[in-house]
Structures are given as structure tokens and as C-alpha cells.
Short mmCIF file of C-alpha atoms in Angstrom, two decimals:
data_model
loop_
_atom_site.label_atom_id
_atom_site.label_comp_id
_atom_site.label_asym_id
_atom_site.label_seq_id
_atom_site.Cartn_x
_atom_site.Cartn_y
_atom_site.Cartn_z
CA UNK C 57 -19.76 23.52 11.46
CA UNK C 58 -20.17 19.99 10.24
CA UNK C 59 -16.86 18.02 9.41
CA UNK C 60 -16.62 17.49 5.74
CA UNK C 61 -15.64 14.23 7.18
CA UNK C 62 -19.21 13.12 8.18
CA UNK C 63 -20.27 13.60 4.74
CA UNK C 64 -17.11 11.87 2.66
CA UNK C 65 -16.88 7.49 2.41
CA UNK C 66 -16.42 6.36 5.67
CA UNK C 67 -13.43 4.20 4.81
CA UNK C 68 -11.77 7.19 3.31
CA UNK C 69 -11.10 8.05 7.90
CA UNK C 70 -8.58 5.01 8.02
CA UNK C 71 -7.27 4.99 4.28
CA UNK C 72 -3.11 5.84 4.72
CA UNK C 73 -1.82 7.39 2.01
CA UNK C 74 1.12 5.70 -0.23
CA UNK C 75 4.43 7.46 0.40
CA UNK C 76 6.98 7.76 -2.41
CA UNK C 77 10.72 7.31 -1.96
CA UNK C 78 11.82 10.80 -0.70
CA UNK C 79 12.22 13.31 -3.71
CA UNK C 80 16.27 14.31 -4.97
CA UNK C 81 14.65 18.20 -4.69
CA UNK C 82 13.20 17.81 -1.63
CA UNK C 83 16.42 16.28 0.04
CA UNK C 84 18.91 18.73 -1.52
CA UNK C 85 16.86 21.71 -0.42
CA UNK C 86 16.81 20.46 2.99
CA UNK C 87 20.33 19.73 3.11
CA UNK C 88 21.36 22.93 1.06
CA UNK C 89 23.25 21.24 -1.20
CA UNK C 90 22.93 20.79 -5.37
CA UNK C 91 20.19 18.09 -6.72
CA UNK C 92 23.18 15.77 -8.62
CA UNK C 93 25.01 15.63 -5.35
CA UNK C 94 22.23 13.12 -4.28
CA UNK C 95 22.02 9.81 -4.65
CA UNK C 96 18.65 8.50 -4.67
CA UNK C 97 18.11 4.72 -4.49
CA UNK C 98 14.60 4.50 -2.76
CA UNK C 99 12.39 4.08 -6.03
CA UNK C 100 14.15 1.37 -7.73
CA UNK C 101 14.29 3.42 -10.36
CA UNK C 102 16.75 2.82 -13.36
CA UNK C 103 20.13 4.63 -12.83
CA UNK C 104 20.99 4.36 -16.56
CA UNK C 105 17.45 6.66 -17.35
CA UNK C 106 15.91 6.44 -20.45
CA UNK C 107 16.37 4.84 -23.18
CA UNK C 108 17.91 7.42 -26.04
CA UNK C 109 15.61 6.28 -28.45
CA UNK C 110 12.71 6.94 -26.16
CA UNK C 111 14.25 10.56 -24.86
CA UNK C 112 14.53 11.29 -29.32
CA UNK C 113 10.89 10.31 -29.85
CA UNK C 114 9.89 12.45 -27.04
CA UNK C 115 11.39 15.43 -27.96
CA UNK C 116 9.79 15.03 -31.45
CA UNK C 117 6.35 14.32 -30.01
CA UNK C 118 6.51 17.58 -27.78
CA UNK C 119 6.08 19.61 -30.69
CA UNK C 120 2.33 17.76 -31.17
CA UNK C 121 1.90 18.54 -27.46
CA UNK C 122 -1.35 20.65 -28.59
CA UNK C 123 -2.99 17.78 -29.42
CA UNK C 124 -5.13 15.35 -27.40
CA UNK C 125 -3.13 11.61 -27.04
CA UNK C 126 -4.92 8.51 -28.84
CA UNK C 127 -7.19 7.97 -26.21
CA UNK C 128 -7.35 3.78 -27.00
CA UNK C 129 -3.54 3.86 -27.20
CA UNK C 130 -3.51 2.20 -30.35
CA UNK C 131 0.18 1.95 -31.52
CA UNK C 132 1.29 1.25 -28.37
CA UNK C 133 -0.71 -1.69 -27.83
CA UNK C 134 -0.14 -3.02 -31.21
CA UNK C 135 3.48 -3.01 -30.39
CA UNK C 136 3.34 -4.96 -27.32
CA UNK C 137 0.60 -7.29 -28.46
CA UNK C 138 2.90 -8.38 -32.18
CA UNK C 139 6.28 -8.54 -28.99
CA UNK C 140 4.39 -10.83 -26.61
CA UNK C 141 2.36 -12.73 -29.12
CA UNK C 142 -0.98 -11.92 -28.50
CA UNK C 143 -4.00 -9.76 -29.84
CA UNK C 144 -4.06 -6.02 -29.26
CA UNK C 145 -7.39 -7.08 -27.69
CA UNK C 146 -5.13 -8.45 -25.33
CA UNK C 147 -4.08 -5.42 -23.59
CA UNK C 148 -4.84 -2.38 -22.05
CA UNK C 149 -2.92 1.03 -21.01
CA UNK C 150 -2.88 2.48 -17.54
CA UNK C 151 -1.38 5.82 -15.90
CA UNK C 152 1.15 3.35 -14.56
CA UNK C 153 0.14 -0.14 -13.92
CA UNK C 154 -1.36 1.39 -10.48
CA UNK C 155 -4.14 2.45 -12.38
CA UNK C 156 -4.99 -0.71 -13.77
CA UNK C 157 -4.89 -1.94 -9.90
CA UNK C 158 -7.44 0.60 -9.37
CA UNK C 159 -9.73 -0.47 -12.66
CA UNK C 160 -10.03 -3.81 -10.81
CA UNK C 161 -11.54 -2.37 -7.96
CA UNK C 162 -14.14 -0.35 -9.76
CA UNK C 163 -14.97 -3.21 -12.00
CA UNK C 164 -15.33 -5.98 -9.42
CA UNK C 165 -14.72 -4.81 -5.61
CA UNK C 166 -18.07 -4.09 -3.55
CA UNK C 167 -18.02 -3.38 0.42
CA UNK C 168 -17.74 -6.61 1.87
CA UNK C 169 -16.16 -8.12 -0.56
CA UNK C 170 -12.21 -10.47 0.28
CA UNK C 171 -8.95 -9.20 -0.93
CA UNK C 172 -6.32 -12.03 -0.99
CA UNK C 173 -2.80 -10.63 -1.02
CA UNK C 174 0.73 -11.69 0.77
CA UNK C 175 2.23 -10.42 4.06
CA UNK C 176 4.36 -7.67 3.26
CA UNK C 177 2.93 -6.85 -0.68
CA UNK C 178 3.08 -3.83 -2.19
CA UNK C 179 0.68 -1.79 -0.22
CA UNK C 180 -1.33 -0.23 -3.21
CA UNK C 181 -3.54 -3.64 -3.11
CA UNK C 182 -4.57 -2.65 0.34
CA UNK C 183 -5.31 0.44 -0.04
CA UNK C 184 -6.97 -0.48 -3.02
CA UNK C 185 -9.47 -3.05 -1.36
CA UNK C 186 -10.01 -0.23 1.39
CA UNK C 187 -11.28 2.29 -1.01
CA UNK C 188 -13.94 0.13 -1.86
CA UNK C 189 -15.17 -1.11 1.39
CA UNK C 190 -13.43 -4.96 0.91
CA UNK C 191 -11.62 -6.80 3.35
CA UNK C 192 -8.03 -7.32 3.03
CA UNK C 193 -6.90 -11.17 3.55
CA UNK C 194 -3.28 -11.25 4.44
CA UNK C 195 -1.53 -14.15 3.87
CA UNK C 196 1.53 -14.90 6.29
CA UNK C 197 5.11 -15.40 4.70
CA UNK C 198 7.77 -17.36 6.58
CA UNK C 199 11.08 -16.05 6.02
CA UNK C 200 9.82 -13.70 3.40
CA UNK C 201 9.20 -16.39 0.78
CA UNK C 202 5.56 -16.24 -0.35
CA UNK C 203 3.58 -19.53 -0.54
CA UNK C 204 0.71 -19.74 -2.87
CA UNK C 205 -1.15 -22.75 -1.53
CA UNK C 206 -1.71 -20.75 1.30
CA UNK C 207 -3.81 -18.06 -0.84
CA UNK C 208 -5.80 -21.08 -1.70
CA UNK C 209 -6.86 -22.54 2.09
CA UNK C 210 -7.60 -18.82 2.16
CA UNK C 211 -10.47 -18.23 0.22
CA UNK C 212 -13.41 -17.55 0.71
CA UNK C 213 -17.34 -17.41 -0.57
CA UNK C 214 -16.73 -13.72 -0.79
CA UNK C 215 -12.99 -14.36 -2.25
CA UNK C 216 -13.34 -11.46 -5.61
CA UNK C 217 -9.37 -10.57 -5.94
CA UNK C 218 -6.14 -12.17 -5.45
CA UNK C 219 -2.99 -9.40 -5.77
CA UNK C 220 0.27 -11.48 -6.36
CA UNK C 221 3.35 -9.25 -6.60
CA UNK C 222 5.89 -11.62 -8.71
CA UNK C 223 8.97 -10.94 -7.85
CA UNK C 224 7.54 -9.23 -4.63
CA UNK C 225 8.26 -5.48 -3.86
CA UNK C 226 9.87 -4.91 -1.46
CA UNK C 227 11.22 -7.81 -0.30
CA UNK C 228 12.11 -9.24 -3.80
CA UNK C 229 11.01 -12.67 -3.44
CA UNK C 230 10.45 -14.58 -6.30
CA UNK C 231 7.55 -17.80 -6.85
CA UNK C 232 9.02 -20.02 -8.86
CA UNK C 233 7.64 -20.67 -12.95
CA UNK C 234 6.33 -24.18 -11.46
CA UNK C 235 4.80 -22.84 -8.59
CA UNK C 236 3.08 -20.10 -10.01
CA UNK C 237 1.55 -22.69 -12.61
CA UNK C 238 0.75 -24.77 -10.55
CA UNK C 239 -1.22 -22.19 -8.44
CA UNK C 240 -2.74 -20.22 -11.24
CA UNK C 241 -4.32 -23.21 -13.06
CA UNK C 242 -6.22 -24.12 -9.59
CA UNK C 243 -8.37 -20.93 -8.76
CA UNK C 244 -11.69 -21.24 -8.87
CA UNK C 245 -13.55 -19.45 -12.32
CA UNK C 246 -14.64 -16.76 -9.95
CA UNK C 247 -11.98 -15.36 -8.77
CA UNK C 248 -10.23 -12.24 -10.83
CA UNK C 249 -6.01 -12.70 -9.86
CA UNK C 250 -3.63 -9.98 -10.44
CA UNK C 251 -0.61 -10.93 -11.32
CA UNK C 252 2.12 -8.05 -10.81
CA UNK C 253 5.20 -8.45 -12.81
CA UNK C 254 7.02 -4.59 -12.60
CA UNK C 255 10.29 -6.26 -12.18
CA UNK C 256 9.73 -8.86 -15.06
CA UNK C 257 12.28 -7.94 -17.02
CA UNK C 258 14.77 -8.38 -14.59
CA UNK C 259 14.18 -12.10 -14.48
CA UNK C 260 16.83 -14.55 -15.40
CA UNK C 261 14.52 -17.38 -16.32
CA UNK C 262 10.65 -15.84 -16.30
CA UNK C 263 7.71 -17.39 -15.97
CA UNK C 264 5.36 -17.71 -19.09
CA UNK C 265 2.34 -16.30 -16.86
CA UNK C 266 0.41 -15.42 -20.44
CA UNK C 267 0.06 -19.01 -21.21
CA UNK C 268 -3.00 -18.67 -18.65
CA UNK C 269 -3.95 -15.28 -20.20
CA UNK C 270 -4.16 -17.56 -23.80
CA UNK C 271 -6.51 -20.73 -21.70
CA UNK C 272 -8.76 -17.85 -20.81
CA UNK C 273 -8.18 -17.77 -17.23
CA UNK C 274 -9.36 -14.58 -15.33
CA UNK C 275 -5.84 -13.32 -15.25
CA UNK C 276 -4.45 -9.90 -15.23
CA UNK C 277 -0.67 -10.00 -15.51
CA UNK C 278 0.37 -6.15 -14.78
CA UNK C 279 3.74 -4.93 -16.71
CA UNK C 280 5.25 -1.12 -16.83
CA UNK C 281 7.79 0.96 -17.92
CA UNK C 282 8.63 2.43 -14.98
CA UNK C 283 11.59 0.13 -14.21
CA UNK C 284 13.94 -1.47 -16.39
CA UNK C 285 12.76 0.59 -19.22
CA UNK C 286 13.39 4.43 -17.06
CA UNK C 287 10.23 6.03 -18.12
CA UNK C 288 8.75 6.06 -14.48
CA UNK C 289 7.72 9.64 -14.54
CA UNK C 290 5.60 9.56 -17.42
CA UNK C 291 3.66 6.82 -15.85
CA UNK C 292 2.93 4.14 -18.48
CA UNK C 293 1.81 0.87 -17.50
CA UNK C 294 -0.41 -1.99 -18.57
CA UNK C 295 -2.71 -5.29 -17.89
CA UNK C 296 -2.82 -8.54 -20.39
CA UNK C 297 -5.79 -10.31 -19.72
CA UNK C 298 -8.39 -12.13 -22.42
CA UNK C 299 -10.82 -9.46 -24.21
CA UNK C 300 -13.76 -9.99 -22.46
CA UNK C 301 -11.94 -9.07 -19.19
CA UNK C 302 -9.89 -6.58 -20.36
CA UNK C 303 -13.66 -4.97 -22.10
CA UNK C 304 -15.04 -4.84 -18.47
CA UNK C 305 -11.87 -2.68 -17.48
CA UNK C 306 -11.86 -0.57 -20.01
CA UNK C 307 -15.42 0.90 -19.35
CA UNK C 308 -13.97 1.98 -16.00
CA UNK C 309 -10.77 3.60 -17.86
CA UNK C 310 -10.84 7.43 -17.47
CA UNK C 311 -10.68 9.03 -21.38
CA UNK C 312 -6.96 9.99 -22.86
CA UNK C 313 -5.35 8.34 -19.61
CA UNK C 314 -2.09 7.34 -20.47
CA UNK C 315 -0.24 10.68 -22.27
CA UNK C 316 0.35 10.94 -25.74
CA UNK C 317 4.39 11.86 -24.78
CA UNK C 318 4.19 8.98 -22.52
CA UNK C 319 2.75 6.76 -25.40
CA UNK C 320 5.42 7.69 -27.77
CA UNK C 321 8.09 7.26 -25.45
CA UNK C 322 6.94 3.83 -24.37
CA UNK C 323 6.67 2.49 -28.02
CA UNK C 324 10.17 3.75 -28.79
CA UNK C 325 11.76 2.27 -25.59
CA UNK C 326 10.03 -1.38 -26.22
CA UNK C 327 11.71 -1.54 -29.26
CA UNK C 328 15.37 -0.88 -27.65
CA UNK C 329 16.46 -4.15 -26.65
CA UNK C 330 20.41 -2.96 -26.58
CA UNK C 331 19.23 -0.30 -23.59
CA UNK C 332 17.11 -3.37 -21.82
CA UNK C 333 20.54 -5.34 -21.69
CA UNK C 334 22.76 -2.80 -21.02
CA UNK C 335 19.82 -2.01 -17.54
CA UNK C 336 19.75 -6.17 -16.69
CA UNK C 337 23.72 -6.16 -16.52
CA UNK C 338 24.47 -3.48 -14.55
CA UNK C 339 21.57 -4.44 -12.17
CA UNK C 340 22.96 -8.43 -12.16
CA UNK C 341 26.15 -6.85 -10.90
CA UNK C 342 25.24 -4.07 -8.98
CA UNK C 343 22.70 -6.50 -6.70
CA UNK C 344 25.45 -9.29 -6.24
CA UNK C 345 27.91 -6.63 -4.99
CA UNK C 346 25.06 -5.27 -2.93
CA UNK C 347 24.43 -8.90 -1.15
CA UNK C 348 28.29 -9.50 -1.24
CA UNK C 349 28.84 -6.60 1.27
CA UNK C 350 25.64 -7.23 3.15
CA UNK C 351 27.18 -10.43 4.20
CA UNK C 352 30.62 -9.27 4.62
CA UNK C 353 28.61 -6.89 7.03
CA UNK C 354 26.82 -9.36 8.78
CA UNK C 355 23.57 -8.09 8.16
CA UNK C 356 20.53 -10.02 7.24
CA UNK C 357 18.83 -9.86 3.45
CA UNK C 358 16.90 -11.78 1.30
CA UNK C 359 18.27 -13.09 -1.86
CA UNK C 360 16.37 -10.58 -4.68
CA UNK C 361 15.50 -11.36 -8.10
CA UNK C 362 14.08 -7.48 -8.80
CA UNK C 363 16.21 -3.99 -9.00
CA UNK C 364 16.79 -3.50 -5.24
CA UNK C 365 17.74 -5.54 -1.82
CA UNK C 366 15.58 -5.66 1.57
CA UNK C 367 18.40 -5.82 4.12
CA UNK C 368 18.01 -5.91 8.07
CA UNK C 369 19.73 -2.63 9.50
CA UNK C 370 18.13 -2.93 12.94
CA UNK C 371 16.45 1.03 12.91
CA UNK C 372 15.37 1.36 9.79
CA UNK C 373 13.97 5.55 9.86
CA UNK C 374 16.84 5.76 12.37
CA UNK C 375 19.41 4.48 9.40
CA UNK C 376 17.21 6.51 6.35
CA UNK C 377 17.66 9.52 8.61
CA UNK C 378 21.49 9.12 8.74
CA UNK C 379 22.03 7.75 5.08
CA UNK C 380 19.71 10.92 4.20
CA UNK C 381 22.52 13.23 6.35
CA UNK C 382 24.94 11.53 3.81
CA UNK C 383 23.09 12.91 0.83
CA UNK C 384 22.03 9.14 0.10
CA UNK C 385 18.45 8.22 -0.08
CA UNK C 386 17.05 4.53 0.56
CA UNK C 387 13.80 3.46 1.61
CA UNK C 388 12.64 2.78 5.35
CA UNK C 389 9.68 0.63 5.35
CA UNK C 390 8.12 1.45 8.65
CA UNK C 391 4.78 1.70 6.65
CA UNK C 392 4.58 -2.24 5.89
CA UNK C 393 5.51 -3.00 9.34
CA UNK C 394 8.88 -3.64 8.86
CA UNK C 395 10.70 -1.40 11.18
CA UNK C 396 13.77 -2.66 11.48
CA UNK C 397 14.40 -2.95 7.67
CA UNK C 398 15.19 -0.76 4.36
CA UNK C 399 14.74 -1.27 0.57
CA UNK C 400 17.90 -0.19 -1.40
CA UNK C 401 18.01 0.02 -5.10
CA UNK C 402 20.77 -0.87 -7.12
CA UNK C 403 22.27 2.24 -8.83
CA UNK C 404 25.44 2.35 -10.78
CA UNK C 405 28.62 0.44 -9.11
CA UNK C 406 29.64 4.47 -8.03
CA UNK C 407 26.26 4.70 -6.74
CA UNK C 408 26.48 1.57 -5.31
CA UNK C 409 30.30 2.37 -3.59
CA UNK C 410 28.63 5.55 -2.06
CA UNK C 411 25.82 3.73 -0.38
CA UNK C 412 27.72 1.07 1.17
CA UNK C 413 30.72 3.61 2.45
CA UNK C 414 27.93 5.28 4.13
CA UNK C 415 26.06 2.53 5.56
CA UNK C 416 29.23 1.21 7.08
CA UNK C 417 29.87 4.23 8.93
CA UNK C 418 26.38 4.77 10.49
CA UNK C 419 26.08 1.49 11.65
CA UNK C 420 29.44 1.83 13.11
#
């Protein structure tokens, strides 16, 4: 019999797949122990959870659950369009701001085509640029700190993306506001950049990246609320980018793809600024105490402006494997080359104890 495989995109042979931080379920089951005995910080995920204004609107909109979602996401996107000052035009929803990644490869990626992204970048943009049959152009990072005028020696006359992660995941380095303008008003016209900001909020001074949206650059600056706002399992993201670029994504944007429970939640939890502040301050604390007893430990890190720290624990799946026995759950990193290193999120300050306790005593 043929292999299904000789008939299917021959760059789906090499394509990885992404791999999520390891499930609470999955981990209790194998350890035969109860799901809240866990502590998972692999997803940098919000330990507070929701906000309560979100969870009430959702349990409201469940009874409508019969009902397809507004398939242009209207309220939602009036909402965020009147918060960050610009026209619902502005904006579009994706399943997540993943999606949106993916919309950019429909709409402008052909085989052949350059990919510009960092060393060490969130690995969607990869496998993004692989789907399609473009070439990935990785740009080196010294010490972990990301250097945009290297993306610019690096392009090329087939240059159609650049993926920026801003701060980066996982290694939560941060370009700063000058840098970023600097770099942003200097790409050629051609050129589509992505601008990730998931960990935006989290920013103590942030960059005004939509000033470039509003000159009509070929910007798409990625937000979600999967992070600081706890809605990451409903997966709600989305892109800000002028009209006529956000029109070309939308005509690769699946119908009714962001869900109407999702929606609601999302517009409810934009509007709770008191549950943003109450996420930023107990992240600001729990990542100094984080760093503090990384270099108490004597272990490498670098300095993180996101939700979670990239420390050096020498074996990193050796260390997940151990933490994991301890009923904690961080993230190894073997799959962005990076063997000897682990992403931890900040949880709660118990959370937080837990981790380190353990970590001190495998290492030991």
C-alpha cells in the first residue's frame, strides 16, 4: 500500500509539532494523586484565574450556548478599539493570537519565500513558515538579548515576514521602546512584521508599538487574553494592524472563529482593570523572589520582563522529570535547543515557596 505520506505536503515529513506545558490531569493521573495537589507553572498561565467579572458573564452567556457566536466579533472589537484608541477597523479576532500567526501565512507566505525571526522565539513562527514551504531566517542572540539591527543586515529580496516576540517567550527578553522604534520605522514597505506582545500587559513602561499601526506601517502587533487576563482556555486573541491589512487577513479567517463564550468573557475581563492590577502585582513580586533565589542559588537567568523566568539548571528534562516527581510542573525547553535550561512561571508566593523547596533539593 502507498504511504498516505507520498500523497500529503511534503513539508508536512519534517513539521514538529508544538508541545504544551504538561497537563495538571495528565500529571496527577500518572502520579496517582488529586489534580489541586499539582502545581503547574509551565504555561505562564495566570495563578489568580479569571477575572470574576469575566467567569459572571460567562455563566450568563452559556445559557445562549444554542446560538452561533457573532461571527465579525463585533462588541468585542469595539471595546478594544474605543480602549486603545483606534478604529474597530483596526482589529481583528483570532482563536488565540496563534491563529492570527497562521492568517499571515495564508495571506502572504509562498514556498520559497524568508521568514525573519530571533534565535530562540517562540517556535509557532517556525513552524508557521514551514507549513508553507518558506525558509526560516534565524537571527543569533548574544546572551539572550535580541538585537534588531541584525533582522535588518538580514533581509533579503525574498524577505515577506519578520516575527518579533516583545518581551520574548521564553527567555523574557525585552527590546527596549527606543529600539523597537527605531527598528520598526526602518523596514522596507514590503515587508509584513509581526509584532508579538502576549506579555504586554506585564510591562512596567510599554512601548507605544500602535503609533506605527496609526503611520500605516505594515504592522501587526499581536495581543491575547490568555495571560494576564486568565482566559487562556477559551482561546481569544487578536492583531491591530491598518484596515487594508487587517481586510487581507480577514478573507483567510475561518467563519465564527473566536467563540461566542469566549467573546463575552473577553469583553467583560477588558473592562476589569482592578483584576489586571491585582495579576501585575503579584507577578512583580512573585518574579523578583523568583530571581532573588536563583541567585542565592547560584544559578544562571535572565532578567524577565514577562510572567515567568528562563533559569540555567544544567539538565533541563532531567530537572522537569524530578520537579514533575514533586507534583510541580515547569517547562524543559529541549525543543528550542536549550537543553540545559527551563521556563518557570510565576504562580502565587505559595506556589512560588513550593517550586523553589523542590528545586533546591533536586539539584542537591
Amino acid at each position: 500500500m502507498i504511504s498516505i505520506w507520498d500523497r500529503a505536503n511534503p513539508q508536512l515529513r519534517n513539521l514538529a509539532v508544538y508541545e504544551p506545558g504538561k497537563p495538571i490531569e495528565e500529571t496527577a493521573r500518572e502520579l496517582g494523586v488529586r489534580p489541586n495537589e499539582i502545581v503547574k507553572l509551565a504555561s505562564n498561565e495566570n495563578p489568580l484565574g479569571p477575572s470574576p467579572k469575566a467567569v459572571a458573564a460567562m455563566r450568563a452567556a452559556i445559557e445562549s450556548a444554542e446560538l452561533y457566536p457573532d461571527g465579525g466579533g463585533f462588541l468585542l472589537r469595539e471595546a478594544l478599539a474605543t480602549k486603545l484608541g483606534c478604529d474597530h477597523g483596526n482589529i481583528i479576532l483570532g482563536n488565540g493570537s496563534n491563529e492570527i500567526i497562521e492568517f499571515v501565512g495564508h495571506a502572504f507566505l509562498e514556498p520559497g519565500d524568508d521568514v525573519i525571526v530571533f534565535e530562540h522565539a517562540f517556535i509557532a513562527y517556525k513552524l508557521i513558515a514551514m507549513l508553507f514551504g518558506a525558509q526560516t531566517i534565524e537571527i543569533a542572540t548574544p546572551n539572550f538579548q535580541p538585537n534588531p539591527n541584525a533582522i535588518l543586515d538580514a533581509i533579503t529580496p525574498k524577505t515577506k515576514v519578520i516575527f518579533i516576540a516583545n518581551p520574548n517567550n521564553p527567555t523574557g527578553a525585552l527590546i527596549g521602546p527606543d529600539e523597537i522604534d527605531r527598528f520598526l520605522t526602518r523596514i522596507p514597505d514590503n515587508i509584513v512584521t509581526v509584532l508579538d506582545e502576549a506579555y504586554f500587559e506585564f510591562l512596567e513602561n510599554p512601548p507605544d508599538t500602535l503609533l506605527h499601526v496609526r503611520d500605516g506601517r505594515n504592522l501587526i502587533v499581536l495581543r491575547t487574553f490568555s495571560k494576564i487576563y486568565g482566559l487562556a482556555s477559551l482561546r481569544v486573541g487578536y492583531g491591530i494592524a491598518r484596515p487594508e491589512l487587517v481586510e487581507v487577513l480577514q478573507k483567510t479567517r475561518q467563519p465564527f472563529n473566536v467563540n461566542g463564550i469566549g467573546q463575552v468573557g473577553a469583553l467583560a475581563a477588558s473592562g476589569d482593570d482592578e483584576h489586571l492590577r491585582k495579576t501585575k502585582k503579584i507577578t512583580d513580586e512573585g518574579r523578583s523572589f523568583l530571581e532573588k533565589q536563583f541567585q542565592a542559588m547560584g544559578l544562571r537567568f535572565v532578567h524577565s520582563a514577562g510572567n515567568f523566568v528562563f533559569v540555567r539548571v544544567g539538565n533541563g528534562p532531567g530537572v522537569f522529570k524530578k520537579m514533575l516527581a514533586r507534583k510541580i510542573i515547569v517547562r524543559p525547553l529541549r525543543g528550542y535547543h536549550l537543553p540545559e535550561w527551563i521556563r518557570i512561571t510565576v504562580g502565587t508566593m505559595e506556589q512560588n515557596d513550593k517550586c523553589i523547596e523542590a528545586l533546591k533539593k533536586v539539584l542537591s
